[in-house]
Amino acid sequence: MRETRRDVPSAGADDAVLGRLSTLDRFLPIWIGVAMVVGLLLGRGFTGLDDALAAVEVGSVSLPIAIGLLVMMYPVLAKVRYDELGHVTGDRPLLATSILLNWVLGPALMFALAWLLLPDLPEYRTGLIIVGLARCIAMVLIWNDLARGDREAAAILVALNAVFQIVAFAVLGYFYLEVLPGWLGLDQATLEVSMFDIAKSVLIFLGIPLVAGYLTRTLGERAKGREWYESTFLPRLGPTALYGLLFTIVLLFALQGDTITNQPVDVARIALPLLAYFFLMWGGSMLLTQALGFDYQRATAVSFTAAGNNFELAIAVAIGVFGVASGQALAGVVGPLIEVPVLVGLVYVSLWARRFYPGAVPTPSPTGARP
């Protein structure tokens, strides 16, 4: 009888995880922290900054901030393989599991954690609920690759999430922010949310870069092929998303300096439901996919897609609906500061957990080269 091989990653392979991240991605929490400090100093050094930013607006968002939001969203959506959507129905268990985790369990879990841990902080609570609705369409590809997940499955799920957010985000946002709290008898007296305002922000800050990203990929691949597009063009375009994010964070913290410095404990409390969310979503997804008989690669793609969030969109919606100086926007900014180190840690946990998935999965080399 042939012995089934179990994949046990080497220590050297695990050590290569951080090495396979780009310098920008590896130190993302540090860049975000620096942007926060710069923003705080800028807010203290320049009075009347909010009036200057409000001089020209796009959909109730100041033009400089709107530009920053669009710049951080466009490269993300230029990475999506839109042609993979045609393969979604080919793996119905994968599709059904991803939809359940991303669009039913994920938002419900963040809603529960936000109300449980932030009952007295309605603005931050609302911001986290918005984060829970913004499903991951960017960084998940990095985490999935590092954890040796199924790259094609991850690309399909990312494409699905990108399109699904256009259709469902406003409806789900209104449900979780207005309808469900009323059904449960929760106090939402301080919050009034318009589904139209949410939809408008989604259409501007997701719709415009989505169209631009789709056209960029289509025309780029048609002109020079997919290999050139993904190996040459995307690495050059990718860092602009981080620049847009950091620019937005600088302005946001410049306008929120007093709130942040006077209430640091409140900001720290935002991190607690985020930490719980990442661990519960990833761990629960891995257990569910294993129980359903998924192999390691597909289970990893589904789990990281379910655990990650599209903080770019969450920040854009929070700013568009509630304003750049709102607690909702601040909650969105804290998100990537927590997500990056946590999900890097979960990559290591995922590599360790492969031993519990039977099958012939090649052991990666110590250099971290992808098989």
PDB file of N, CA, C and O in Angstrom, residues 3 22 48 61 63 89 93 95 114-115 130 148 180 201 214 217 223 229 261 273 294 305 343 347:
ATOM      1  N   GLU A   3       2.197   4.831   0.781  1.00  0.00           N
ATOM      2  CA  GLU A   3       2.049   5.724   1.925  1.00  0.00           C
ATOM      3  C   GLU A   3       1.711   7.128   1.462  1.00  0.00           C
ATOM      4  O   GLU A   3       2.305   7.661   0.529  1.00  0.00           O
ATOM      5  N   SER A  22       7.671  42.208  -0.385  1.00  0.00           N
ATOM      6  CA  SER A  22       8.435  43.372  -0.810  1.00  0.00           C
ATOM      7  C   SER A  22       8.739  44.246   0.402  1.00  0.00           C
ATOM      8  O   SER A  22       8.100  44.129   1.454  1.00  0.00           O
ATOM      9  N   GLY A  48      -6.579  75.747  10.314  1.00  0.00           N
ATOM     10  CA  GLY A  48      -7.458  75.972   9.171  1.00  0.00           C
ATOM     11  C   GLY A  48      -7.283  74.975   8.057  1.00  0.00           C
ATOM     12  O   GLY A  48      -7.742  75.200   6.925  1.00  0.00           O
ATOM     13  N   VAL A  61     -16.628  64.832  -0.513  1.00  0.00           N
ATOM     14  CA  VAL A  61     -15.276  64.546  -0.044  1.00  0.00           C
ATOM     15  C   VAL A  61     -14.330  65.552  -0.694  1.00  0.00           C
ATOM     16  O   VAL A  61     -14.412  65.819  -1.886  1.00  0.00           O
ATOM     17  N   LEU A  63     -11.357  67.347  -2.544  1.00  0.00           N
ATOM     18  CA  LEU A  63     -10.670  66.861  -3.743  1.00  0.00           C
ATOM     19  C   LEU A  63      -9.346  66.174  -3.433  1.00  0.00           C
ATOM     20  O   LEU A  63      -9.085  65.086  -3.972  1.00  0.00           O
ATOM     21  N   THR A  89     -18.381  29.161 -11.528  1.00  0.00           N
ATOM     22  CA  THR A  89     -19.383  28.113 -11.366  1.00  0.00           C
ATOM     23  C   THR A  89     -18.796  26.719 -11.523  1.00  0.00           C
ATOM     24  O   THR A  89     -19.473  25.733 -11.253  1.00  0.00           O
ATOM     25  N   PRO A  93     -18.766  23.982  -4.659  1.00  0.00           N
ATOM     26  CA  PRO A  93     -18.484  23.999  -3.218  1.00  0.00           C
ATOM     27  C   PRO A  93     -17.583  25.167  -2.811  1.00  0.00           C
ATOM     28  O   PRO A  93     -17.800  25.798  -1.776  1.00  0.00           O
ATOM     29  N   LEU A  95     -17.293  28.065  -4.396  1.00  0.00           N
ATOM     30  CA  LEU A  95     -18.086  29.276  -4.546  1.00  0.00           C
ATOM     31  C   LEU A  95     -19.051  29.453  -3.384  1.00  0.00           C
ATOM     32  O   LEU A  95     -19.126  30.531  -2.776  1.00  0.00           O
ATOM     33  N   ALA A 114     -18.288  44.212  17.154  1.00  0.00           N
ATOM     34  CA  ALA A 114     -18.319  45.667  17.318  1.00  0.00           C
ATOM     35  C   ALA A 114     -19.297  46.078  18.408  1.00  0.00           C
ATOM     36  O   ALA A 114     -19.000  46.941  19.247  1.00  0.00           O
ATOM     37  N   TRP A 115     -20.477  45.449  18.422  1.00  0.00           N
ATOM     38  CA  TRP A 115     -21.462  45.784  19.452  1.00  0.00           C
ATOM     39  C   TRP A 115     -21.051  45.245  20.816  1.00  0.00           C
ATOM     40  O   TRP A 115     -21.306  45.874  21.852  1.00  0.00           O
ATOM     41  N   ILE A 130     -18.488  48.693   8.882  1.00  0.00           N
ATOM     42  CA  ILE A 130     -18.188  48.982   7.476  1.00  0.00           C
ATOM     43  C   ILE A 130     -16.973  48.173   7.020  1.00  0.00           C
ATOM     44  O   ILE A 130     -16.950  47.637   5.903  1.00  0.00           O
ATOM     45  N   ARG A 148       1.206  29.294   0.311  1.00  0.00           N
ATOM     46  CA  ARG A 148       1.163  28.211  -0.678  1.00  0.00           C
ATOM     47  C   ARG A 148      -0.253  27.777  -0.999  1.00  0.00           C
ATOM     48  O   ARG A 148      -0.523  26.601  -1.205  1.00  0.00           O
ATOM     49  N   LEU A 180     -30.927  45.933  11.060  1.00  0.00           N
ATOM     50  CA  LEU A 180     -30.678  44.897  12.059  1.00  0.00           C
ATOM     51  C   LEU A 180     -30.634  45.438  13.493  1.00  0.00           C
ATOM     52  O   LEU A 180     -31.224  44.822  14.392  1.00  0.00           O
ATOM     53  N   SER A 201     -20.967  56.562  -2.468  1.00  0.00           N
ATOM     54  CA  SER A 201     -19.542  56.428  -2.155  1.00  0.00           C
ATOM     55  C   SER A 201     -18.946  55.188  -2.810  1.00  0.00           C
ATOM     56  O   SER A 201     -17.819  55.224  -3.327  1.00  0.00           O
ATOM     57  N   TYR A 214     -10.238  47.454 -14.824  1.00  0.00           N
ATOM     58  CA  TYR A 214     -10.645  46.483 -15.848  1.00  0.00           C
ATOM     59  C   TYR A 214     -10.080  46.869 -17.214  1.00  0.00           C
ATOM     60  O   TYR A 214      -9.535  46.027 -17.944  1.00  0.00           O
ATOM     61  N   ARG A 217      -6.205  46.332 -17.346  1.00  0.00           N
ATOM     62  CA  ARG A 217      -5.818  44.930 -17.534  1.00  0.00           C
ATOM     63  C   ARG A 217      -6.164  44.452 -18.943  1.00  0.00           C
ATOM     64  O   ARG A 217      -5.339  43.799 -19.609  1.00  0.00           O
ATOM     65  N   ALA A 223      -2.269  44.204 -25.467  1.00  0.00           N
ATOM     66  CA  ALA A 223      -1.120  44.805 -26.143  1.00  0.00           C
ATOM     67  C   ALA A 223       0.160  43.983 -25.963  1.00  0.00           C
ATOM     68  O   ALA A 223       0.912  43.766 -26.920  1.00  0.00           O
ATOM     69  N   TYR A 229       2.176  41.902 -18.296  1.00  0.00           N
ATOM     70  CA  TYR A 229       1.298  42.725 -17.457  1.00  0.00           C
ATOM     71  C   TYR A 229       1.520  42.422 -15.970  1.00  0.00           C
ATOM     72  O   TYR A 229       1.622  43.340 -15.150  1.00  0.00           O
ATOM     73  N   THR A 261      -5.050  62.195  20.238  1.00  0.00           N
ATOM     74  CA  THR A 261      -4.147  62.429  21.370  1.00  0.00           C
ATOM     75  C   THR A 261      -4.890  62.510  22.693  1.00  0.00           C
ATOM     76  O   THR A 261      -4.325  62.170  23.738  1.00  0.00           O
ATOM     77  N   PRO A 273     -11.640  44.251  18.697  1.00  0.00           N
ATOM     78  CA  PRO A 273     -12.524  43.475  17.820  1.00  0.00           C
ATOM     79  C   PRO A 273     -11.865  43.067  16.516  1.00  0.00           C
ATOM     80  O   PRO A 273     -12.180  42.010  15.961  1.00  0.00           O
ATOM     81  N   PHE A 294     -11.945  20.048   1.658  1.00  0.00           N
ATOM     82  CA  PHE A 294     -11.094  20.822   0.768  1.00  0.00           C
ATOM     83  C   PHE A 294      -9.639  20.402   0.972  1.00  0.00           C
ATOM     84  O   PHE A 294      -9.237  20.075   2.083  1.00  0.00           O
ATOM     85  N   THR A 305      -9.096  34.719   2.040  1.00  0.00           N
ATOM     86  CA  THR A 305     -10.076  35.612   1.432  1.00  0.00           C
ATOM     87  C   THR A 305     -11.138  36.012   2.446  1.00  0.00           C
ATOM     88  O   THR A 305     -11.593  37.154   2.472  1.00  0.00           O
ATOM     89  N   LEU A 343      -1.999  38.857   9.867  1.00  0.00           N
ATOM     90  CA  LEU A 343      -2.103  37.896   8.772  1.00  0.00           C
ATOM     91  C   LEU A 343      -0.737  37.339   8.363  1.00  0.00           C
ATOM     92  O   LEU A 343      -0.655  36.212   7.874  1.00  0.00           O
ATOM     93  N   VAL A 347       0.005  33.364   8.245  1.00  0.00           N
ATOM     94  CA  VAL A 347       0.695  32.640   7.178  1.00  0.00           C
ATOM     95  C   VAL A 347       1.570  31.552   7.782  1.00  0.00           C
ATOM     96  O   VAL A 347       1.586  30.407   7.319  1.00  0.00           O
TER      97      VAL A 347
END
